[in-house]
PDB file of C-alpha atoms and ligand atoms in Angstrom:
ATOM      1  CA  MET A  94     112.773  45.013  82.483  1.00 66.00           C
ATOM      2  CA  ASN A  95     115.764  43.332  82.182  1.00 76.00           C
ATOM      3  CA  ILE A  96     116.278  39.775  85.040  1.00 78.00           C
ATOM      4  CA  PHE A  97     119.293  42.105  86.953  1.00 77.00           C
ATOM      5  CA  LYS A  98     117.404  44.704  87.624  1.00 79.00           C
ATOM      6  CA  ARG A  99     114.057  42.879  88.917  1.00 80.00           C
ATOM      7  CA  LEU A 100     116.811  40.791  90.767  1.00 81.00           C
ATOM      8  CA  ARG A 101     117.832  44.024  91.861  1.00 82.00           C
ATOM      9  CA  ILE A 102     114.686  45.635  92.853  1.00 83.00           C
ATOM     10  CA  ARG A 103     113.265  42.544  94.624  1.00 82.00           C
ATOM     11  CA  HIS A 104     116.415  42.380  97.026  1.00 81.00           C
ATOM     12  CA  ILE A 105     116.347  45.498  97.665  1.00 83.00           C
ATOM     13  CA  LEU A 106     112.260  45.298  99.031  1.00 84.00           C
ATOM     14  CA  ARG A 107     113.337  41.829 100.903  1.00 84.00           C
ATOM     15  CA  ARG A 108     116.179  43.741 102.355  1.00 81.00           C
ATOM     16  CA  TYR A 109     115.320  47.009 103.178  1.00 77.00           C
ATOM     17  CA  PRO A 110     111.728  47.505 103.225  1.00 82.00           C
ATOM     18  CA  VAL A 111     110.417  50.684 105.181  1.00 87.00           C
ATOM     19  CA  PRO A 112     110.063  49.784 108.938  1.00 88.00           C
ATOM     20  CA  CYS A 113     106.486  49.323 109.364  1.00 88.00           C
ATOM     21  CA  ASP A 114     106.436  51.606 112.209  1.00 92.00           C
ATOM     22  CA  LEU A 115     107.612  54.558 110.855  1.00 93.00           C
ATOM     23  CA  TRP A 116     105.894  53.730 107.494  1.00 94.00           C
ATOM     24  CA  ARG A 117     102.295  53.629 109.946  1.00 92.00           C
ATOM     25  CA  GLN A 118     102.985  57.370 110.883  1.00 92.00           C
ATOM     26  CA  ALA A 119     103.745  57.929 107.335  1.00 91.00           C
ATOM     27  CA  VAL A 120     100.308  57.027 106.076  1.00 89.00           C
ATOM     28  CA  LYS A 121      98.462  58.218 109.383  1.00 89.00           C
ATOM     29  CA  THR A 122     100.358  61.444 108.726  1.00 89.00           C
ATOM     30  CA  LEU A 123     100.010  62.405 105.601  1.00 91.00           C
ATOM     31  CA  PRO A 124      96.584  63.016 103.840  1.00 89.00           C
ATOM     32  CA  VAL A 125      96.822  62.625  99.931  1.00 89.00           C
ATOM     33  CA  ALA A 126      97.874  58.691 101.695  1.00 89.00           C
ATOM     34  CA  GLN A 127      93.989  58.455 102.725  1.00 86.00           C
ATOM     35  CA  GLY A 128      91.805  56.355 101.030  1.00 88.00           C
ATOM     36  CA  LEU A 129      94.221  54.791  98.757  1.00 93.00           C
ATOM     37  CA  SER A 130      93.595  50.934  99.331  1.00 92.00           C
ATOM     38  CA  ALA A 131      95.405  48.423 100.578  1.00 92.00           C
ATOM     39  CA  VAL A 132      97.219  47.270  97.432  1.00 93.00           C
ATOM     40  CA  GLU A 133      97.940  50.229  96.245  1.00 94.00           C
ATOM     41  CA  LYS A 134      99.821  51.512  99.843  1.00 94.00           C
ATOM     42  CA  ALA A 135     101.451  48.219 100.031  1.00 92.00           C
ATOM     43  CA  HIS A 136     102.196  49.290  96.435  1.00 94.00           C
ATOM     44  CA  LEU A 137     103.525  52.850  97.234  1.00 95.00           C
ATOM     45  CA  ARG A 138     105.361  50.850 100.006  1.00 94.00           C
ATOM     46  CA  GLU A 139     107.510  49.493  97.724  1.00 94.00           C
ATOM     47  CA  LEU A 140     108.340  52.834  95.644  1.00 95.00           C
ATOM     48  CA  ALA A 141     108.905  54.575  98.403  1.00 95.00           C
ATOM     49  CA  THR A 142     111.728  51.730  99.870  1.00 95.00           C
ATOM     50  CA  LEU A 143     112.781  51.818  96.192  1.00 94.00           C
ATOM     51  CA  PHE A 144     113.277  55.890  96.306  1.00 96.00           C
ATOM     52  CA  LEU A 145     114.551  55.343  99.266  1.00 95.00           C
ATOM     53  CA  ARG A 146     117.689  53.132  98.551  1.00 93.00           C
ATOM     54  CA  ASP A 147     117.743  54.892  95.447  1.00 93.00           C
ATOM     55  CA  LYS A 148     117.969  58.640  96.065  1.00 96.00           C
ATOM     56  CA  LYS A 149     120.891  60.295  98.437  1.00 97.00           C
ATOM     57  CA  PHE A 150     119.336  62.540 100.509  1.00 97.00           C
ATOM     58  CA  SER A 151     121.068  65.971 101.893  1.00 97.00           C
ATOM     59  CA  GLY A 152     120.074  68.665 104.413  1.00 97.00           C
ATOM     60  CA  ALA A 153     121.260  72.084 103.257  1.00 96.00           C
ATOM     61  CA  GLN A 154     122.220  75.099 105.490  1.00 96.00           C
ATOM     62  CA  GLY A 155     122.532  72.878 108.429  1.00 95.00           C
ATOM     63  CA  LEU A 156     118.793  70.813 108.013  1.00 97.00           C
ATOM     64  CA  GLN A 157     119.542  67.310 109.574  1.00 97.00           C
ATOM     65  CA  LEU A 158     117.264  65.083 107.549  1.00 97.00           C
ATOM     66  CA  THR A 159     115.081  62.306 109.843  1.00 96.00           C
ATOM     67  CA  ASP A 160     114.400  58.649 108.824  1.00 95.00           C
ATOM     68  CA  ALA A 161     110.814  60.463 108.805  1.00 95.00           C
ATOM     69  CA  MET A 162     111.348  63.431 107.180  1.00 96.00           C
ATOM     70  CA  CYS A 163     112.861  61.282 103.589  1.00 97.00           C
ATOM     71  CA  LEU A 164     109.688  58.682 103.521  1.00 96.00           C
ATOM     72  CA  THR A 165     107.588  61.695 103.976  1.00 96.00           C
ATOM     73  CA  ILE A 166     109.135  63.210 100.296  1.00 97.00           C
ATOM     74  CA  ALA A 167     109.085  59.678  99.556  1.00 97.00           C
ATOM     75  CA  VAL A 168     105.999  58.897  99.795  1.00 96.00           C
ATOM     76  CA  LEU A 169     104.749  62.137  97.884  1.00 97.00           C
ATOM     77  CA  ALA A 170     107.978  61.807  95.593  1.00 97.00           C
ATOM     78  CA  CYS A 171     106.434  57.738  95.015  1.00 97.00           C
ATOM     79  CA  LEU A 172     102.342  58.905  94.825  1.00 97.00           C
ATOM     80  CA  PRO A 173     102.501  60.054  91.292  1.00 97.00           C
ATOM     81  CA  VAL A 174     104.273  57.043  89.500  1.00 97.00           C
ATOM     82  CA  LEU A 175     102.075  54.624  91.421  1.00 96.00           C
ATOM     83  CA  GLY A 176     100.624  53.346  87.951  1.00 96.00           C
ATOM     84  CA  LEU A 177     103.295  54.296  85.711  1.00 97.00           C
ATOM     85  CA  GLY A 178     106.241  52.452  87.472  1.00 93.00           C
ATOM     86  CA  PHE A 179     109.294  53.697  89.503  1.00 93.00           C
ATOM     87  CA  GLY A 180     111.128  53.352  86.011  1.00 93.00           C
ATOM     88  CA  CYS A 181     109.699  57.407  85.433  1.00 94.00           C
ATOM     89  CA  LEU A 182     111.417  58.011  88.503  1.00 95.00           C
ATOM     90  CA  SER A 183     114.918  56.518  87.092  1.00 92.00           C
ATOM     91  CA  GLY A 184     118.210  58.875  85.584  1.00 92.00           C
ATOM     92  CA  TRP A 185     118.561  61.066  88.667  1.00 95.00           C
ATOM     93  CA  THR A 186     119.542  60.478  92.686  1.00 95.00           C
ATOM     94  CA  GLU A 187     120.023  63.721  94.449  1.00 97.00           C
ATOM     95  CA  VAL A 188     117.232  65.071  96.757  1.00 97.00           C
ATOM     96  CA  ILE A 189     118.672  68.191  98.559  1.00 97.00           C
ATOM     97  CA  VAL A 190     116.411  69.610 101.183  1.00 98.00           C
ATOM     98  CA  TYR A 191     116.620  73.330 102.848  1.00 97.00           C
ATOM     99  CA  PRO A 192     115.004  74.355 105.773  1.00 97.00           C
ATOM    100  CA  GLU A 193     113.569  77.119 104.485  1.00 96.00           C
ATOM    101  CA  ALA A 194     112.454  78.752 100.682  1.00 95.00           C
ATOM    102  CA  PHE A 195     115.581  79.043  99.208  1.00 94.00           C
ATOM    103  CA  ARG A 196     117.275  81.634  96.988  1.00 92.00           C
ATOM    104  CA  VAL A 197     118.603  80.760  93.539  1.00 89.00           C
ATOM    105  CA  ALA A 198     120.202  83.115  91.036  1.00 85.00           C
ATOM    106  CA  ARG A 199     120.057  82.861  87.635  1.00 81.00           C
ATOM    107  CA  GLU A 200     120.905  85.080  84.035  1.00 82.00           C
ATOM    108  CA  GLU A 201     119.014  85.611  81.375  1.00 79.00           C
ATOM    109  CA  PRO A 202     119.656  87.159  78.292  1.00 80.00           C
ATOM    110  CA  ASP A 203     116.157  89.507  77.043  1.00 81.00           C
ATOM    111  CA  ASP A 204     115.444  89.657  73.436  1.00 78.00           C
ATOM    112  CA  ALA A 205     117.970  91.870  72.417  1.00 82.00           C
ATOM    113  CA  GLY A 206     120.730  89.830  73.500  1.00 81.00           C
ATOM    114  CA  VAL A 207     121.260  91.507  77.289  1.00 84.00           C
ATOM    115  CA  VAL A 208     122.165  88.852  79.980  1.00 84.00           C
ATOM    116  CA  HIS A 209     119.719  90.149  83.529  1.00 83.00           C
ATOM    117  CA  PHE A 210     120.717  88.520  86.569  1.00 85.00           C
ATOM    118  CA  THR A 211     117.715  87.575  88.666  1.00 85.00           C
ATOM    119  CA  GLU A 212     117.016  85.998  91.881  1.00 88.00           C
ATOM    120  CA  GLN A 213     114.278  84.120  92.645  1.00 87.00           C
ATOM    121  CA  GLU A 214     112.687  82.355  95.790  1.00 92.00           C
ATOM    122  CA  LEU A 215     111.624  79.030  95.660  1.00 93.00           C
ATOM    123  CA  ASP A 216     109.884  75.991  97.579  1.00 95.00           C
ATOM    124  CA  GLY A 217     111.502  73.696  95.419  1.00 95.00           C
ATOM    125  CA  GLU A 218     113.590  73.180  91.311  1.00 94.00           C
ATOM    126  CA  SER A 219     114.674  70.254  89.820  1.00 91.00           C
ATOM    127  CA  TRP A 220     116.554  69.698  86.873  1.00 83.00           C
ATOM    128  CA  SER A 221     115.612  66.883  84.327  1.00 81.00           C
ATOM    129  CA  ARG A 222     118.493  64.510  85.018  1.00 85.00           C
ATOM    130  CA  GLY A 223     119.662  66.697  87.932  1.00 91.00           C
ATOM    131  CA  PRO A 224     118.361  67.045  91.745  1.00 95.00           C
ATOM    132  CA  LEU A 225     115.288  67.552  93.546  1.00 96.00           C
ATOM    133  CA  ILE A 226     115.557  70.787  95.421  1.00 97.00           C
ATOM    134  CA  LEU A 227     112.913  70.594  98.218  1.00 97.00           C
ATOM    135  CA  SER A 228     112.346  73.165 101.030  1.00 97.00           C
ATOM    136  CA  TRP A 229     111.439  71.202 104.076  1.00 98.00           C
ATOM    137  CA  GLN A 230     108.910  74.274 105.498  1.00 97.00           C
ATOM    138  CA  ALA A 231     106.971  74.501 102.161  1.00 97.00           C
ATOM    139  CA  ILE A 232     106.756  70.118 102.454  1.00 97.00           C
ATOM    140  CA  GLU A 233     104.707  71.222 105.608  1.00 96.00           C
ATOM    141  CA  GLN A 234     103.048  73.944 105.258  1.00 95.00           C
ATOM    142  CA  ASP A 235     101.318  71.446 102.407  1.00 95.00           C
ATOM    143  CA  LEU A 236     100.750  69.472 104.844  1.00 93.00           C
ATOM    144  CA  GLU A 237      98.990  71.441 107.511  1.00 92.00           C
ATOM    145  CA  ASP A 238      96.587  73.081 104.315  1.00 90.00           C
ATOM    146  CA  SER A 239      96.355  69.899 102.481  1.00 82.00           C
ATOM    147  CA  ARG A 240      93.085  70.935 100.856  1.00 84.00           C
ATOM    148  CA  SER A 241      94.101  74.460  99.389  1.00 90.00           C
ATOM    149  CA  GLY A 242      95.296  71.544  96.412  1.00 92.00           C
ATOM    150  CA  ARG A 243      98.817  72.518  97.049  1.00 95.00           C
ATOM    151  CA  ASN A 244     101.746  70.293  97.034  1.00 96.00           C
ATOM    152  CA  VAL A 245     105.512  70.923  95.963  1.00 97.00           C
ATOM    153  CA  VAL A 246     106.913  67.463  96.170  1.00 97.00           C
ATOM    154  CA  ILE A 247     104.008  66.519  93.406  1.00 97.00           C
ATOM    155  CA  HIS A 248     105.398  69.149  91.772  1.00 97.00           C
ATOM    156  CA  GLU A 249     108.625  68.991  90.941  1.00 97.00           C
ATOM    157  CA  ILE A 250     108.202  65.634  90.294  1.00 97.00           C
ATOM    158  CA  ALA A 251     105.381  66.420  87.433  1.00 97.00           C
ATOM    159  CA  HIS A 252     108.040  67.852  86.308  1.00 97.00           C
ATOM    160  CA  LYS A 253     110.151  65.231  86.362  1.00 97.00           C
ATOM    161  CA  LEU A 254     107.723  62.861  84.213  1.00 97.00           C
ATOM    162  CA  ASP A 255     107.019  66.220  81.929  1.00 97.00           C
ATOM    163  CA  VAL A 256     111.162  66.121  80.535  1.00 96.00           C
ATOM    164  CA  LEU A 257     111.441  62.501  79.978  1.00 95.00           C
ATOM    165  CA  ASN A 258     110.232  63.368  76.416  1.00 94.00           C
ATOM    166  CA  GLY A 259     111.930  66.757  76.183  1.00 93.00           C
ATOM    167  CA  PRO A 260     111.688  70.344  77.112  1.00 92.00           C
ATOM    168  CA  ALA A 261     109.239  71.205  80.290  1.00 93.00           C
ATOM    169  CA  ASP A 262     106.308  71.684  77.839  1.00 94.00           C
ATOM    170  CA  GLY A 263     103.229  70.161  80.124  1.00 95.00           C
ATOM    171  CA  TYR A 264     103.174  67.167  77.400  1.00 95.00           C
ATOM    172  CA  PRO A 265     104.368  64.261  79.437  1.00 96.00           C
ATOM    173  CA  PRO A 266     105.055  60.863  77.339  1.00 96.00           C
ATOM    174  CA  LEU A 267     101.360  60.248  77.158  1.00 96.00           C
ATOM    175  CA  HIS A 268      99.997  56.434  77.272  1.00 96.00           C
ATOM    176  CA  ARG A 269      99.468  54.750  73.744  1.00 95.00           C
ATOM    177  CA  PHE A 270      95.750  54.372  74.680  1.00 95.00           C
ATOM    178  CA  MET A 271      95.422  58.076  75.067  1.00 96.00           C
ATOM    179  CA  ASP A 272      94.451  60.404  72.362  1.00 95.00           C
ATOM    180  CA  LEU A 273      96.904  63.012  72.166  1.00 94.00           C
ATOM    181  CA  LYS A 274      93.996  66.073  70.802  1.00 96.00           C
ATOM    182  CA  GLN A 275      92.417  65.573  73.815  1.00 97.00           C
ATOM    183  CA  TRP A 276      94.659  66.209  75.902  1.00 97.00           C
ATOM    184  CA  THR A 277      96.394  69.080  73.886  1.00 96.00           C
ATOM    185  CA  LEU A 278      92.056  70.280  73.451  1.00 97.00           C
ATOM    186  CA  SER A 279      92.049  69.918  77.295  1.00 97.00           C
ATOM    187  CA  LEU A 280      95.039  71.299  78.504  1.00 98.00           C
ATOM    188  CA  ALA A 281      95.135  73.917  76.219  1.00 97.00           C
ATOM    189  CA  THR A 282      91.905  75.218  76.821  1.00 97.00           C
ATOM    190  CA  ALA A 283      92.189  75.117  80.262  1.00 97.00           C
ATOM    191  CA  TYR A 284      95.431  76.962  80.684  1.00 97.00           C
ATOM    192  CA  ARG A 285      93.960  80.037  78.011  1.00 97.00           C
ATOM    193  CA  THR A 286      90.797  79.915  81.083  1.00 96.00           C
ATOM    194  CA  LEU A 287      93.309  80.332  83.608  1.00 96.00           C
ATOM    195  CA  VAL A 288      95.508  82.604  82.078  1.00 96.00           C
ATOM    196  CA  ARG A 289      92.966  84.623  80.721  1.00 95.00           C
ATOM    197  CA  GLN A 290      91.225  84.746  84.610  1.00 93.00           C
ATOM    198  CA  VAL A 291      94.643  85.961  85.865  1.00 94.00           C
ATOM    199  CA  GLU A 292      94.975  88.669  82.976  1.00 93.00           C
ATOM    200  CA  ARG A 293      91.666  90.260  83.849  1.00 91.00           C
ATOM    201  CA  HIS A 294      92.407  90.060  87.973  1.00 85.00           C
ATOM    202  CA  HIS A 295      89.767  87.704  88.464  1.00 86.00           C
ATOM    203  CA  HIS A 296      89.619  85.319  90.598  1.00 87.00           C
ATOM    204  CA  PRO A 297      91.692  82.456  89.489  1.00 87.00           C
ATOM    205  CA  CYS A 298      89.582  79.186  90.155  1.00 88.00           C
ATOM    206  CA  LEU A 299      93.836  77.396  90.637  1.00 92.00           C
ATOM    207  CA  ASP A 300      96.437  78.909  92.074  1.00 94.00           C
ATOM    208  CA  PRO A 301      97.683  81.849  89.232  1.00 94.00           C
ATOM    209  CA  TYR A 302     100.840  80.205  89.196  1.00 95.00           C
ATOM    210  CA  ALA A 303      99.729  77.467  87.030  1.00 96.00           C
ATOM    211  CA  ALA A 304      99.659  80.510  83.976  1.00 96.00           C
ATOM    212  CA  ALA A 305     103.021  81.270  83.547  1.00 95.00           C
ATOM    213  CA  SER A 306     103.490  78.570  81.548  1.00 96.00           C
ATOM    214  CA  PRO A 307     101.806  75.562  79.680  1.00 97.00           C
ATOM    215  CA  ALA A 308     104.847  73.346  81.681  1.00 97.00           C
ATOM    216  CA  GLU A 309     103.444  75.079  84.769  1.00 97.00           C
ATOM    217  CA  PHE A 310      99.900  74.160  84.257  1.00 98.00           C
ATOM    218  CA  PHE A 311     100.803  71.145  84.218  1.00 98.00           C
ATOM    219  CA  ALA A 312     102.334  70.457  87.536  1.00 98.00           C
ATOM    220  CA  VAL A 313     100.086  72.515  88.899  1.00 98.00           C
ATOM    221  CA  VAL A 314      96.963  70.887  88.289  1.00 98.00           C
ATOM    222  CA  SER A 315      98.722  67.491  89.243  1.00 98.00           C
ATOM    223  CA  GLU A 316      99.247  69.133  92.657  1.00 97.00           C
ATOM    224  CA  TYR A 317      95.221  69.412  92.558  1.00 97.00           C
ATOM    225  CA  PHE A 318      94.567  66.122  90.721  1.00 97.00           C
ATOM    226  CA  PHE A 319      96.126  64.562  93.767  1.00 96.00           C
ATOM    227  CA  CYS A 320      95.544  66.815  96.536  1.00 95.00           C
ATOM    228  CA  ALA A 321      91.634  68.460  96.208  1.00 95.00           C
ATOM    229  CA  PRO A 322      90.969  66.700  93.545  1.00 95.00           C
ATOM    230  CA  ASP A 323      86.892  67.611  93.852  1.00 95.00           C
ATOM    231  CA  ILE A 324      88.195  71.366  93.500  1.00 96.00           C
ATOM    232  CA  LEU A 325      90.028  70.489  89.683  1.00 97.00           C
ATOM    233  CA  GLN A 326      86.898  68.021  88.980  1.00 97.00           C
ATOM    234  CA  THR A 327      84.343  70.833  89.772  1.00 96.00           C
ATOM    235  CA  HIS A 328      86.367  73.514  87.210  1.00 96.00           C
ATOM    236  CA  PHE A 329      88.029  71.759  84.940  1.00 97.00           C
ATOM    237  CA  PRO A 330      86.751  68.206  84.292  1.00 97.00           C
ATOM    238  CA  GLU A 331      88.205  67.049  80.712  1.00 98.00           C
ATOM    239  CA  VAL A 332      91.446  67.960  82.843  1.00 98.00           C
ATOM    240  CA  TYR A 333      90.975  66.089  85.288  1.00 98.00           C
ATOM    241  CA  ARG A 334      89.814  63.166  83.356  1.00 98.00           C
ATOM    242  CA  GLN A 335      93.468  63.695  80.796  1.00 98.00           C
ATOM    243  CA  LEU A 336      95.224  63.054  84.282  1.00 98.00           C
ATOM    244  CA  GLN A 337      93.053  60.201  85.342  1.00 98.00           C
ATOM    245  CA  LEU A 338      94.108  58.509  82.654  1.00 98.00           C
ATOM    246  CA  TYR A 339      98.087  59.396  82.547  1.00 98.00           C
ATOM    247  CA  TYR A 340      98.618  58.954  85.791  1.00 98.00           C
ATOM    248  CA  ARG A 341      96.413  55.601  86.003  1.00 97.00           C
ATOM    249  CA  GLN A 342      94.857  57.163  89.475  1.00 96.00           C
ATOM    250  CA  HIS A 343      91.119  57.530  90.309  1.00 95.00           C
ATOM    251  CA  PRO A 344      92.286  60.213  93.856  1.00 95.00           C
ATOM    252  CA  LEU A 345      88.685  61.630  93.747  1.00 93.00           C
ATOM    253  CA  GLN A 346      86.824  58.419  93.722  1.00 90.00           C
ATOM    254  CA  ARG A 347      89.442  57.956  97.350  1.00 83.00           C
ATOM    255  CA  ASN A 348      88.179  61.232  98.579  1.00 65.00           C
ATOM    256  CA  ARG A 349      84.518  60.127  98.166  1.00 67.00           C
ATOM    257  CA  SER A 350      84.928  56.318  99.441  1.00 59.00           C
ATOM    258  CA  GLU A 351      87.113  58.197 102.145  1.00 59.00           C
ATOM    259  CA  THR A 352      84.296  59.888 103.242  1.00 55.00           C
ATOM    260  CA  ASP A 353      81.807  56.647 103.334  1.00 56.00           C
ATOM    261  CA  LYS A 354      84.343  55.634 105.386  1.00 54.00           C
ATOM    262  CA  VAL A 355      84.047  58.084 107.825  1.00 46.00           C
ATOM    263  CA  GLN A 356      80.041  58.223 107.688  1.00 50.00           C
ATOM    264  CA  SER A 357      78.933  54.776 108.367  1.00 49.00           C
ATOM    265  CA  ASN A 358      82.276  54.313 111.187  1.00 46.00           C
ATOM    266  CA  GLY A 359      82.867  57.093 113.001  1.00 40.00           C
ATOM    267  CA  THR A 360      86.710  56.228 112.311  1.00 37.00           C
ATOM    268  CA  ILE A 361      89.118  56.056 109.717  1.00 32.00           C
ATOM    269  CA  ASP A 362      91.369  53.398 108.816  1.00 33.00           C
ATOM    270  CA  GLN A 363      94.788  54.875 108.068  1.00 29.00           C
ATOM    271  CA  PHE A 364      96.430  52.180 107.337  1.00 28.00           C
TER     272      PHE A 364
HETATM  273 ZN1   ZN B 217     107.246  74.717  88.757  1.00 79.86          ZN
END
C-alpha cells in the first residue's frame, strides 16, 4: 500500500471512528461478533469505519436507512475480510438496500440462441465492480435465526471475493501458502456430495442452494463458516479447513471459547 493510501486510512480512522455507543450496540446484537477477541473487535471496527466512509448507502423503495442499519451491514461485510484486508472490498462503492426481497428481470439465451425472459425474487445480489444489493428483511431474518447458517451479506461478499481473480467459479485468489489441488479436491468433493443429496431428494446437510453451482457453493459454505461453523465442520471438515486457511480465521474456536465463557461466568462479555 502506498504512503498516500496509508495516510488517508489513518485520517479516516482518526476523524470518523464509529461512535462507541453505536459500536457497542452492534457488537451486542450481532451473533457473528460474539467470541471475537478484543484485538479482532478493534480491527473489525476499523474495517467497518472504512467501509462506511468508502461505500455509498442508499435505501430503495422508500427504505430509510439508519446509522445502526448501515453499521450492521458494514460489520457483516467486513467480517470475512478481517484476515484479508480492506483492499479486497475496493473497486465498487454502492450498497443498495431494499426493504424486502426484490425482483430482477433477466434475458437469458438458451443453447439454441432463443432468448428467454425470467423474473426472480432475490434477497441479495452483487456484481464484480458493481453494487452490493441487499434485502433488509433477509438481513434481519438471518440475524434472528443465526444458527441456520444463513447470512445474505456474507454470501454476497463471498461472491465479491470470488470474482477478484476472474468469473465467479468458487476459486477466490488463494494465498501463496495454500495448495490449489487441496482446495479443489476438498470443495469439489463436498460440492458433488451435496449435488447428489439434492438430486436424490435426500435431506441435504447444507442449504440446497449451494448445489446450484461451484460459485454458489463457495458463497454458501462461507455463510456456514462464519455463522454455523460447527455444521460445516461436522459435514465437510476439509472444506472448513480450506476456508480457515483462506479467510485466516477460526470461527469454531471462537464459538468454543464463548461457550466456555458462558459456562464459567454465566454471562457473556459482549463488547
Ligand atoms: Zn449467490
